Coordinates of N, CA, C and O in Angstrom, one line a residue:
X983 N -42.8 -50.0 -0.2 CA -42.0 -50.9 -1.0 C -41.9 -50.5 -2.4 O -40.9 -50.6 -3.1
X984 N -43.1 -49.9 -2.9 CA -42.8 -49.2 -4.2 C -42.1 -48.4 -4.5 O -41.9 -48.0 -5.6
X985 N -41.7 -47.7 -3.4 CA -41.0 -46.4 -3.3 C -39.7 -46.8 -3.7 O -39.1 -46.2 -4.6
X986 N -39.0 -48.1 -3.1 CA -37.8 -48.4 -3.0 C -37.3 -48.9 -3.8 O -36.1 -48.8 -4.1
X987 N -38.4 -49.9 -4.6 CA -38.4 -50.7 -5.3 C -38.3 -49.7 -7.1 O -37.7 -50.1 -8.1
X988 N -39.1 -48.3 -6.8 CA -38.5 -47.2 -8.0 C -36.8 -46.8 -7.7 O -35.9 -47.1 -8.4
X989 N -36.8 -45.9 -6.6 CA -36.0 -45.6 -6.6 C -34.3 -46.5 -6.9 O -33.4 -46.1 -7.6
X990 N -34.4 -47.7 -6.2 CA -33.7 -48.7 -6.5 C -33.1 -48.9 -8.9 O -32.1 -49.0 -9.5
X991 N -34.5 -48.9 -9.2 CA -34.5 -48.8 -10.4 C -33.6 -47.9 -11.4 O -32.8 -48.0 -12.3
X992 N -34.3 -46.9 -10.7 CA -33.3 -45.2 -11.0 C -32.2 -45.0 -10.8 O -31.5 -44.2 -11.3
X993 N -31.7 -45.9 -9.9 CA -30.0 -45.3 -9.7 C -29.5 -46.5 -10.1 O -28.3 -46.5 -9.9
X994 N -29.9 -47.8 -10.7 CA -29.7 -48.9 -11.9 C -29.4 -48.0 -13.2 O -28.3 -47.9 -13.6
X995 N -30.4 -47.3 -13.8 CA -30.2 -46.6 -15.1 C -28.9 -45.7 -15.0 O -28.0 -45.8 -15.8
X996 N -28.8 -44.5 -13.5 CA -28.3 -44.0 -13.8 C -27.1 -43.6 -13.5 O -26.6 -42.5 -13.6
X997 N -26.5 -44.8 -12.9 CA -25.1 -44.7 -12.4 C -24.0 -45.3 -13.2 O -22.8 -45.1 -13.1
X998 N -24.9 -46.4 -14.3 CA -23.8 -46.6 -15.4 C -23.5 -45.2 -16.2 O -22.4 -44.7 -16.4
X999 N -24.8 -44.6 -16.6 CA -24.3 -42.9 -17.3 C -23.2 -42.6 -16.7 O -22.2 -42.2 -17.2
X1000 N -23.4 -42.6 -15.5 CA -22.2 -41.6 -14.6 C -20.7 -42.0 -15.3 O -19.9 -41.6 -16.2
X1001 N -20.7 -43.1 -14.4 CA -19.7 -44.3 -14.7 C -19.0 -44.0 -15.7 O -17.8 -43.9 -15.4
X1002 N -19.2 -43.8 -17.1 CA -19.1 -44.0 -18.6 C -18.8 -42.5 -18.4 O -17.6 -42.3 -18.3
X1003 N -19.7 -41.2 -18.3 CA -19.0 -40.2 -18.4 C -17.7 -39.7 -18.0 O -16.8 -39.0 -18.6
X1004 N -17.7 -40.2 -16.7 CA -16.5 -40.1 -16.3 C -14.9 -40.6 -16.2 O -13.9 -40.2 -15.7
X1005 N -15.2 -41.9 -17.2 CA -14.0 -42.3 -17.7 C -13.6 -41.2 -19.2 O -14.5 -40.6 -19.8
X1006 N -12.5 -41.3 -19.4 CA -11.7 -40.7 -20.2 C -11.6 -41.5 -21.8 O -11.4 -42.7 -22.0
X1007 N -11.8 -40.3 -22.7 CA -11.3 -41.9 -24.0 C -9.9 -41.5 -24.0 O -9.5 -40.3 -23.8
X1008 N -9.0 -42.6 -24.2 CA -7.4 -42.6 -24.0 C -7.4 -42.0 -26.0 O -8.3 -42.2 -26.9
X1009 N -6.2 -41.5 -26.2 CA -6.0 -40.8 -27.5 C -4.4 -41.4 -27.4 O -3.9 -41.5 -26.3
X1010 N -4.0 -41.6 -28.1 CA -2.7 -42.4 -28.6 C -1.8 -41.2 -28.6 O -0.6 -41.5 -28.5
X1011 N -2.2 -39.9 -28.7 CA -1.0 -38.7 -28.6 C -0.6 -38.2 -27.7 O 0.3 -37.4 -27.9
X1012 N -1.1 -38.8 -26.3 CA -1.2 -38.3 -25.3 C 0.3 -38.8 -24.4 O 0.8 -39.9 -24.7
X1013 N 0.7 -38.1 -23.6 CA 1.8 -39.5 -22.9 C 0.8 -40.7 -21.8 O -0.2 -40.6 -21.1
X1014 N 1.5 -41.5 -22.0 CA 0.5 -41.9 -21.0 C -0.5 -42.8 -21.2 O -1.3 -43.3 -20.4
X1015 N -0.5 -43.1 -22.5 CA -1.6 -43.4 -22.8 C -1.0 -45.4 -23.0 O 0.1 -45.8 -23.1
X1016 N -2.2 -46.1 -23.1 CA -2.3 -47.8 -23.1 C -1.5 -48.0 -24.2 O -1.0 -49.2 -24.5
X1017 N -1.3 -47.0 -25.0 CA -0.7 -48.0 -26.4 C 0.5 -48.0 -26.1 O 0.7 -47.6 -24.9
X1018 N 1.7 -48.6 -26.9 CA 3.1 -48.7 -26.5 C 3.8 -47.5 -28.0 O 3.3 -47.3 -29.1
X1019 N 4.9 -47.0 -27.4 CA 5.8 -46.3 -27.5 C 6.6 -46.3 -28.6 O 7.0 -46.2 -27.5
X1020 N 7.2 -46.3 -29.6 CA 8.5 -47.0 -30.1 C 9.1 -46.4 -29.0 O 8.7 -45.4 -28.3
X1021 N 10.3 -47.4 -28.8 CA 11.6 -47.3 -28.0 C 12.5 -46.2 -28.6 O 12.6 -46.1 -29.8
X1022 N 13.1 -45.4 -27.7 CA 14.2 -44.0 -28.4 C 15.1 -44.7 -28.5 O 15.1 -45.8 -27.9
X1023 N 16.2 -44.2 -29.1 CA 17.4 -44.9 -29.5 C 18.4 -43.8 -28.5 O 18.7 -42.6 -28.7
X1024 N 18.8 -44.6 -27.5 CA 20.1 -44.1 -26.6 C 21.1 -43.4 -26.9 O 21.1 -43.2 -28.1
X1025 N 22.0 -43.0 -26.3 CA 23.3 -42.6 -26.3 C 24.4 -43.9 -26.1 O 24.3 -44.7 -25.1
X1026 N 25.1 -43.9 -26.8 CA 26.1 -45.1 -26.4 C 26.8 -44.6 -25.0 O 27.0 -43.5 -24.5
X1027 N 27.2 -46.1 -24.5 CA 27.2 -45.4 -23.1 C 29.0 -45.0 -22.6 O 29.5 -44.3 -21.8
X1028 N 29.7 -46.0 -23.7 CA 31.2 -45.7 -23.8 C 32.0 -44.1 -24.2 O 33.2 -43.8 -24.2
X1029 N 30.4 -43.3 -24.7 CA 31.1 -42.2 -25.5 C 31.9 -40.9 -24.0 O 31.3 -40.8 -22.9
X1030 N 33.1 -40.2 -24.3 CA 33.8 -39.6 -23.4 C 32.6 -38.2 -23.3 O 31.7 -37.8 -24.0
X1031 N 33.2 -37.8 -21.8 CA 32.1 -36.4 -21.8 C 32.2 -35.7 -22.3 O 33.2 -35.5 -23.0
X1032 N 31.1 -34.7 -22.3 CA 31.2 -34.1 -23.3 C 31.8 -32.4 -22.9 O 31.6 -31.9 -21.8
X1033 N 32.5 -31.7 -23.8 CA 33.6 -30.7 -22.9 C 32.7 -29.2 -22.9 O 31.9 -28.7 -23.6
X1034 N 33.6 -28.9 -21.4 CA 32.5 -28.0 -20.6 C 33.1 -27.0 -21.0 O 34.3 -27.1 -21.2
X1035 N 32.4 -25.5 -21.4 CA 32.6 -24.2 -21.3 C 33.4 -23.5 -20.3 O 33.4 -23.7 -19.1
X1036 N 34.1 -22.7 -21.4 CA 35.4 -22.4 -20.0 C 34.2 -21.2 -19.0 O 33.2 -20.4 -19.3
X1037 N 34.8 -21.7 -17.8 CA 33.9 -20.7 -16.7 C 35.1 -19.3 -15.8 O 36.3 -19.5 -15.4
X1038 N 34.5 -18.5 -15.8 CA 34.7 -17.0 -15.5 C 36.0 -17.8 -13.8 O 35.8 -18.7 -13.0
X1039 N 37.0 -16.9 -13.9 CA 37.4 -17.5 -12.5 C 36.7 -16.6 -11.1 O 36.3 -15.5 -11.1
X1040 N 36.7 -17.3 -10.4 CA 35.9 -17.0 -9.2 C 36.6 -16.1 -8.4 O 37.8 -16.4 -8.4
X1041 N 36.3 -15.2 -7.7 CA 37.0 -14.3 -6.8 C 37.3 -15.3 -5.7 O 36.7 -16.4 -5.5
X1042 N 38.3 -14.5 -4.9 CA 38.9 -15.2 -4.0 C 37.5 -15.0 -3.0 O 36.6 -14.2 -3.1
X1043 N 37.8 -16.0 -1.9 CA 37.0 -15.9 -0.6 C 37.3 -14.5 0.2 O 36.5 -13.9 0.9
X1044 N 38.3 -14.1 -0.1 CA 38.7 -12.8 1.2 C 37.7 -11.5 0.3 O 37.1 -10.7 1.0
X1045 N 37.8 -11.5 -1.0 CA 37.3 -10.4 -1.6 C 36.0 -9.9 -1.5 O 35.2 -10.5 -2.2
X1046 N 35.5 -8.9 -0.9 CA 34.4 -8.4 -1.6 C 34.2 -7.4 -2.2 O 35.1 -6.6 -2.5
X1047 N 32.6 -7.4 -2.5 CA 32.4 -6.3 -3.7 C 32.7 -4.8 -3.1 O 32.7 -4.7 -1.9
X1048 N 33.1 -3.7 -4.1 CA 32.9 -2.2 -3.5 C 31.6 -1.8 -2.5 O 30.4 -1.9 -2.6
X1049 N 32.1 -1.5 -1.9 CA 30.9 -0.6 -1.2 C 30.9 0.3 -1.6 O 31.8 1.0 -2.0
X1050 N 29.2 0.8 -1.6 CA 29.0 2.2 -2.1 C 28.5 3.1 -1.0 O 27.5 2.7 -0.3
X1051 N 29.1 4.4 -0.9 CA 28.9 5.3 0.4 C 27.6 5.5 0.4 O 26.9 5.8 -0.6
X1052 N 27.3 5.2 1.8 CA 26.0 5.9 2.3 C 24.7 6.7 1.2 O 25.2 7.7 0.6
X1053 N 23.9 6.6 1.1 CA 23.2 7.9 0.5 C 22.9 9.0 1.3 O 22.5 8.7 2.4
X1054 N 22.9 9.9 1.2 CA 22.5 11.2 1.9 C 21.0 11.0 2.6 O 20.2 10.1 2.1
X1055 N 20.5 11.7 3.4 CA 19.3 11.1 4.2 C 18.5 12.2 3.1 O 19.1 13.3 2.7
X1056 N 16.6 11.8 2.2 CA 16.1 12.7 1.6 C 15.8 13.6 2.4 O 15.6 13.2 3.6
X1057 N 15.7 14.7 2.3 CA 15.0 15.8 2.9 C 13.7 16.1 2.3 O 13.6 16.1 1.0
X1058 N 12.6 16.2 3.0 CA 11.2 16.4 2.8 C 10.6 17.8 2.0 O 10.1 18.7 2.7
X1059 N 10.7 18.0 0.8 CA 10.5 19.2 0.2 C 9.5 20.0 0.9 O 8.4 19.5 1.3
X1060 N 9.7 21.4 1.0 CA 8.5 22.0 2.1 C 7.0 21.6 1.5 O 6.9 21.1 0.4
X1061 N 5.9 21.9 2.1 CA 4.7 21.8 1.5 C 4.1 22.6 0.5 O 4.1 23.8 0.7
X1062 N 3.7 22.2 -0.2 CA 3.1 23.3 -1.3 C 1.8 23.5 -1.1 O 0.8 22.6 -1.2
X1063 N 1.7 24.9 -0.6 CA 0.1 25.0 -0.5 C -1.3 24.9 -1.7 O -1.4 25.6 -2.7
X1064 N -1.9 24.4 -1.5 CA -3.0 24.2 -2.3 C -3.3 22.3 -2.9 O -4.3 21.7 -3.3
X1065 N -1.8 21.9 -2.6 CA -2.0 20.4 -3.1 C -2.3 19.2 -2.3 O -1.8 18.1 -2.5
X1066 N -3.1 19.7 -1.1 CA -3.9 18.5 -0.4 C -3.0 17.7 0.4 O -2.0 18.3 0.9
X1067 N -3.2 16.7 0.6 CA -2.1 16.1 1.7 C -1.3 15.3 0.3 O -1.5 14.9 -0.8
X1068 N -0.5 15.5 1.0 CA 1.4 14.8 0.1 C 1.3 13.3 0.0 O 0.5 12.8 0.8
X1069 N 2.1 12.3 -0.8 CA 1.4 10.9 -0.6 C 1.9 10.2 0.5 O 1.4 9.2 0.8
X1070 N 3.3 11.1 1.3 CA 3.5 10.2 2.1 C 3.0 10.5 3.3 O 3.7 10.3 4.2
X1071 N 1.6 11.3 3.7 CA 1.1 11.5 4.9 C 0.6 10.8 5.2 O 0.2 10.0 4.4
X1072 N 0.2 10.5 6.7 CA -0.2 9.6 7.2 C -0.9 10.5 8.8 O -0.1 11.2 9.5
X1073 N -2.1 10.4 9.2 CA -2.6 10.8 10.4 C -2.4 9.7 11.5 O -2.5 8.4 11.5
X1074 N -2.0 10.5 12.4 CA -2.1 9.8 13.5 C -2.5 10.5 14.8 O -2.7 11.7 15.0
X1075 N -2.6 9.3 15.9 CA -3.2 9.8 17.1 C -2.6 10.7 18.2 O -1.4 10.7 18.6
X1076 N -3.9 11.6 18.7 CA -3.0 12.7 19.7 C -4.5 13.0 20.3 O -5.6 13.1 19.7
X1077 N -4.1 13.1 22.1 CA -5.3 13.4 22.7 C -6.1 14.4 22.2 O -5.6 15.2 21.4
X1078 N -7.2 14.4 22.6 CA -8.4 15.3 22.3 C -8.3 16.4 22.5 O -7.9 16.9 23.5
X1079 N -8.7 17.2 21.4 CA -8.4 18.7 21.6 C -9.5 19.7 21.9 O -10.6 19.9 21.2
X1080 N -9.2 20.3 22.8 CA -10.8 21.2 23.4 C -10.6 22.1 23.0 O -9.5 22.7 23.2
X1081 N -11.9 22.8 21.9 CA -12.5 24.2 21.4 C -12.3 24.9 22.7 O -12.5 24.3 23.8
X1082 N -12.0 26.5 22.5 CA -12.4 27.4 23.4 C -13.8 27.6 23.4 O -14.4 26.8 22.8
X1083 N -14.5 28.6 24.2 CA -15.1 28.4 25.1 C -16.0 29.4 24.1 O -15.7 30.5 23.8
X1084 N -17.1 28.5 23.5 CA -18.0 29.6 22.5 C -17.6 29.1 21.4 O -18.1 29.7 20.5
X1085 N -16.7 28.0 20.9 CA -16.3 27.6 19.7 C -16.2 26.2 19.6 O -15.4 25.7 20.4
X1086 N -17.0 25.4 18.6 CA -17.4 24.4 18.1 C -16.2 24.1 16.4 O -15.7 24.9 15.6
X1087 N -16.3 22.5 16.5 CA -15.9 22.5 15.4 C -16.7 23.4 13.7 O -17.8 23.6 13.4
X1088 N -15.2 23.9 12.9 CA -15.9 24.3 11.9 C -14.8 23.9 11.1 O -13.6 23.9 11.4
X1089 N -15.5 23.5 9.8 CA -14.7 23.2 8.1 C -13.9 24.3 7.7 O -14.4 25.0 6.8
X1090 N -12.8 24.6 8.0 CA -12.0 26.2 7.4 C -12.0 25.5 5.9 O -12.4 24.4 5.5
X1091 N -11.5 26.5 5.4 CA -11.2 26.6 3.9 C -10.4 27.2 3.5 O -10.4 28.3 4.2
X1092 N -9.4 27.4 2.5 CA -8.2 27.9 2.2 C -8.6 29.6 1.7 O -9.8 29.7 1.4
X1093 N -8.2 30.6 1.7 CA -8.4 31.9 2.1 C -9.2 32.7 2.7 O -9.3 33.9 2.5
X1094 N -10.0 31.8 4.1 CA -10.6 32.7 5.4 C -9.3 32.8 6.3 O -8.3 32.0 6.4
X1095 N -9.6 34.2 7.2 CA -8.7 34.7 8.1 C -9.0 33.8 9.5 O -10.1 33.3 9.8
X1096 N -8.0 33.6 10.2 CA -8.1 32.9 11.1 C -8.2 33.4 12.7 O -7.1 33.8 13.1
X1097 N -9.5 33.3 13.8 CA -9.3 34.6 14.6 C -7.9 34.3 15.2 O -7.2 33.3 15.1
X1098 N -7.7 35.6 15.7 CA -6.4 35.8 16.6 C -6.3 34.6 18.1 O -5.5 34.0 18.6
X1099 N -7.3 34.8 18.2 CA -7.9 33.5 19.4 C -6.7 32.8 19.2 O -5.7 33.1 19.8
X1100 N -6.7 31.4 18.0 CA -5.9 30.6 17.4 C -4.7 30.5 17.4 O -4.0 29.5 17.5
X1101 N -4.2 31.7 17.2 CA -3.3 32.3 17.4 C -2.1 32.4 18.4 O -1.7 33.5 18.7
X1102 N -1.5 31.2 19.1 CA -1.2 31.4 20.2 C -0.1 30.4 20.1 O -0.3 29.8 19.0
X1103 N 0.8 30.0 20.7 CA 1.9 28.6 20.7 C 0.9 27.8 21.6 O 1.8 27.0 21.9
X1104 N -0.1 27.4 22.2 CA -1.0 26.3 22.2 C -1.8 25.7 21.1 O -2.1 24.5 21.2
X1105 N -2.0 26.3 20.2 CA -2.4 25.6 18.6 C -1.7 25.3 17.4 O -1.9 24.6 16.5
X1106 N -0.6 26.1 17.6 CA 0.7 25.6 16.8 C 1.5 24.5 16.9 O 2.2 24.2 17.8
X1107 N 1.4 23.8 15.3 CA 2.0 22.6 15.2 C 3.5 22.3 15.0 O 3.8 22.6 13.8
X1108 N 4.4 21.8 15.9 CA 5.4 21.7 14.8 C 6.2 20.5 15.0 O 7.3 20.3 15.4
X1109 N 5.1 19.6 14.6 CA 5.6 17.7 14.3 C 4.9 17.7 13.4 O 3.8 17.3 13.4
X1110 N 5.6 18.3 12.4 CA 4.9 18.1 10.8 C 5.6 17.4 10.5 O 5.3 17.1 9.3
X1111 N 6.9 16.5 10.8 CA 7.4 15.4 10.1 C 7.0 14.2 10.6 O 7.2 13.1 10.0
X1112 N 6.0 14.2 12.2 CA 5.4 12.8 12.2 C 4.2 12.4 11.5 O 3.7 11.3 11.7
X1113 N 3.6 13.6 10.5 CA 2.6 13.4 9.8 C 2.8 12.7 8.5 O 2.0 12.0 7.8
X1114 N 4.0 13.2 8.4 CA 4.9 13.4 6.7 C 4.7 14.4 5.9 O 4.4 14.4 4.7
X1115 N 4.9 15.2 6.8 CA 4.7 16.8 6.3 C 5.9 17.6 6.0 O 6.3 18.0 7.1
X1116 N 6.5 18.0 5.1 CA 7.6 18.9 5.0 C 7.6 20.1 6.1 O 6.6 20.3 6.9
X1117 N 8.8 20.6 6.1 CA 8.1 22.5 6.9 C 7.6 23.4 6.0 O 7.9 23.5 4.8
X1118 N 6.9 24.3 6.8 CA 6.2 25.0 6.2 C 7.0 25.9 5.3 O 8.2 25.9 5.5
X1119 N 6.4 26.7 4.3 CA 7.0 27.3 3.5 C 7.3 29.0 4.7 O 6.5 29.5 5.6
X1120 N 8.7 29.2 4.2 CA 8.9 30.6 5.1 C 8.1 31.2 5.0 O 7.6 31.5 3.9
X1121 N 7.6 31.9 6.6 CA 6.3 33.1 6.4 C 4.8 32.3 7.0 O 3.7 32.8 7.2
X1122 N 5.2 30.8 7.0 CA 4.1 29.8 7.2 C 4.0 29.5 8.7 O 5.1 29.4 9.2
X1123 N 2.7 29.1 9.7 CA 3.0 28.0 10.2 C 1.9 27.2 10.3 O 0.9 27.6 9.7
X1124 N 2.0 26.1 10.7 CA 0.9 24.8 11.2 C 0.7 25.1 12.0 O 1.6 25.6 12.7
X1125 N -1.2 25.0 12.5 CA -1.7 25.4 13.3 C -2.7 24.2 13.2 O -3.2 23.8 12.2
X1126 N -3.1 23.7 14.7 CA -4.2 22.4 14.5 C -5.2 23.2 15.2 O -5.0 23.9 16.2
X1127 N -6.8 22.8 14.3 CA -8.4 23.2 14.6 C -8.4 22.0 15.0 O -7.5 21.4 14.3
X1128 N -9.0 21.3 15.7 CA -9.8 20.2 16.0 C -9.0 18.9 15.3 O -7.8 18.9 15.4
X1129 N -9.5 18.1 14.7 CA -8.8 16.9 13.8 C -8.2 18.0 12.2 O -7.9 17.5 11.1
X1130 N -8.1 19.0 12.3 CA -7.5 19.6 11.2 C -6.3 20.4 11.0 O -6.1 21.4 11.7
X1131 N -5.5 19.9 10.3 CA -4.1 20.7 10.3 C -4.4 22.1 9.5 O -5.3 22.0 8.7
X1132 N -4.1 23.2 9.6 CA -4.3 24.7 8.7 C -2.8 25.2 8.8 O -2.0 25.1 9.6
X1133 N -3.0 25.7 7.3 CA -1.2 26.1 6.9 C -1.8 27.8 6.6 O -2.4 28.2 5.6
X1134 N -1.4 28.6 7.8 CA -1.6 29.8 7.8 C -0.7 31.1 7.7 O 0.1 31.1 8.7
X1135 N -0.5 32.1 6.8 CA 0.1 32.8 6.9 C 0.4 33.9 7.7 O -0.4 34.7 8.2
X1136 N 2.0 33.7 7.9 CA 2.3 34.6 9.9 C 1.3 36.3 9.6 O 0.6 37.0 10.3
X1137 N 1.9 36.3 8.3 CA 1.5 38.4 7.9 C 0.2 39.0 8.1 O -0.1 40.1 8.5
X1138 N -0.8 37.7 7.5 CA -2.2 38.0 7.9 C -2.8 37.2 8.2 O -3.9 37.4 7.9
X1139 N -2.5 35.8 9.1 CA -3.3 35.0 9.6 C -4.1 34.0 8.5 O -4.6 32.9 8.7
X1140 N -4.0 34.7 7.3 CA -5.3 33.8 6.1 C -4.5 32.3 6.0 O -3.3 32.1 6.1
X1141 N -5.8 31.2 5.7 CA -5.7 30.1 5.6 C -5.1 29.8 4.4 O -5.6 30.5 3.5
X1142 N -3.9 28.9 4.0 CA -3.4 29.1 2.3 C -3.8 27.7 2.1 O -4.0 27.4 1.0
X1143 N -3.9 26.0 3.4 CA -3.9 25.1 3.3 C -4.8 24.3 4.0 O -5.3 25.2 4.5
X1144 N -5.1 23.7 4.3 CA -6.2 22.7 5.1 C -6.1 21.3 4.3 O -6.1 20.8 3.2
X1145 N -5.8 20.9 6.0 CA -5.6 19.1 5.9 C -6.5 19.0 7.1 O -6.5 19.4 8.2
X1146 N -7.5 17.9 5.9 CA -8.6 17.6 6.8 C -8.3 16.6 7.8 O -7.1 16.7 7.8
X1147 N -8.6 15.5 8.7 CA -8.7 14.9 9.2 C -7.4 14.3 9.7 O -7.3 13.1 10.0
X1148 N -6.1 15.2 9.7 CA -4.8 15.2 9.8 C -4.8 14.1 11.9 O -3.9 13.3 12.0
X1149 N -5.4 14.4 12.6 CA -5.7 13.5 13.7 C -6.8 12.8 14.1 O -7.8 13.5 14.0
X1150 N -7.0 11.8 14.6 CA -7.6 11.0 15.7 C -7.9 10.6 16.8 O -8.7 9.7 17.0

């Protein structure tokens, strides 16, 4: 009973605080506010309208605007070796690719030779535009290691490019 009999007390004290905080003091600058207004002074209501800006004449309904010809489709500048993947590349998915037989993935790097193994139209890529890959520069081709694109040269096989993680 004393329990209730405090607590009861306590929220007597302290819900007028609340109460009071949370009303607003009204400020006479405000709109809105309890005081009154002076009244504005109207427009007479007899006065004629008031005259409109001459407006631009409108094209007929049949007309329309010039058409402007087609743009030419861009063409994808070839790739420049050494500058990483281009911004509009994008990897995507292609079944799994099996190492030969004694060969595990490995990290190439731009100026190791590449064995002749590799070497073959089974590792050679040439949907370098569903990557967003230009073509290769003449003398070049795309060749996929594992999840890695390599931009190798035909004359000596050497690595000039590596795109890492080019599939999934």
């Amino acid at each position: 009973m004393k329990r209730l009999l405090l607590l009861s007390s306590a929220l007597m004290l302290i819900v007028p605080d609340i109460a009071m905080a949370m009303q607003r003091p009204e400020r006479p600058d405000r709109p809105g506010s309890s005081q009154q207004r002076p009244p504005q002074a109207r427009p007479p209501a007899n006065r004629p309208p008031a005259a409109r800006p001459p407006q631009r004449p409108s094209r007929p309904p049949t007309a329309r605007p010039p058409q402007r010809p087609p743009r030419p489709p861009v063409a994808r500048p070839p790739h420049r070796p050494g500058q990483g993947r281009p911004p509009n590349f994008r990897p995507i998915r292609r079944p799994g690719w099996s190492y030969p037989r004694g060969w595990s993935y490995r990290r190439w790097r731009a100026g190791l030779i590449l064995p002749s193994l590799f070497w073959s139209s089974r590792y050679f890529f040439s949907d370098y535009g569903l990557v967003g890959l230009g073509a290769p520069p003449p003398g070049h081709m795309w060749v996929r290691y594992g999840p890695d694109l390599l931009l190798v040269r035909r004359r000596d096989r050497r690595i000039v490019d590596v795109i890492y993680d080019a599939f999934f």
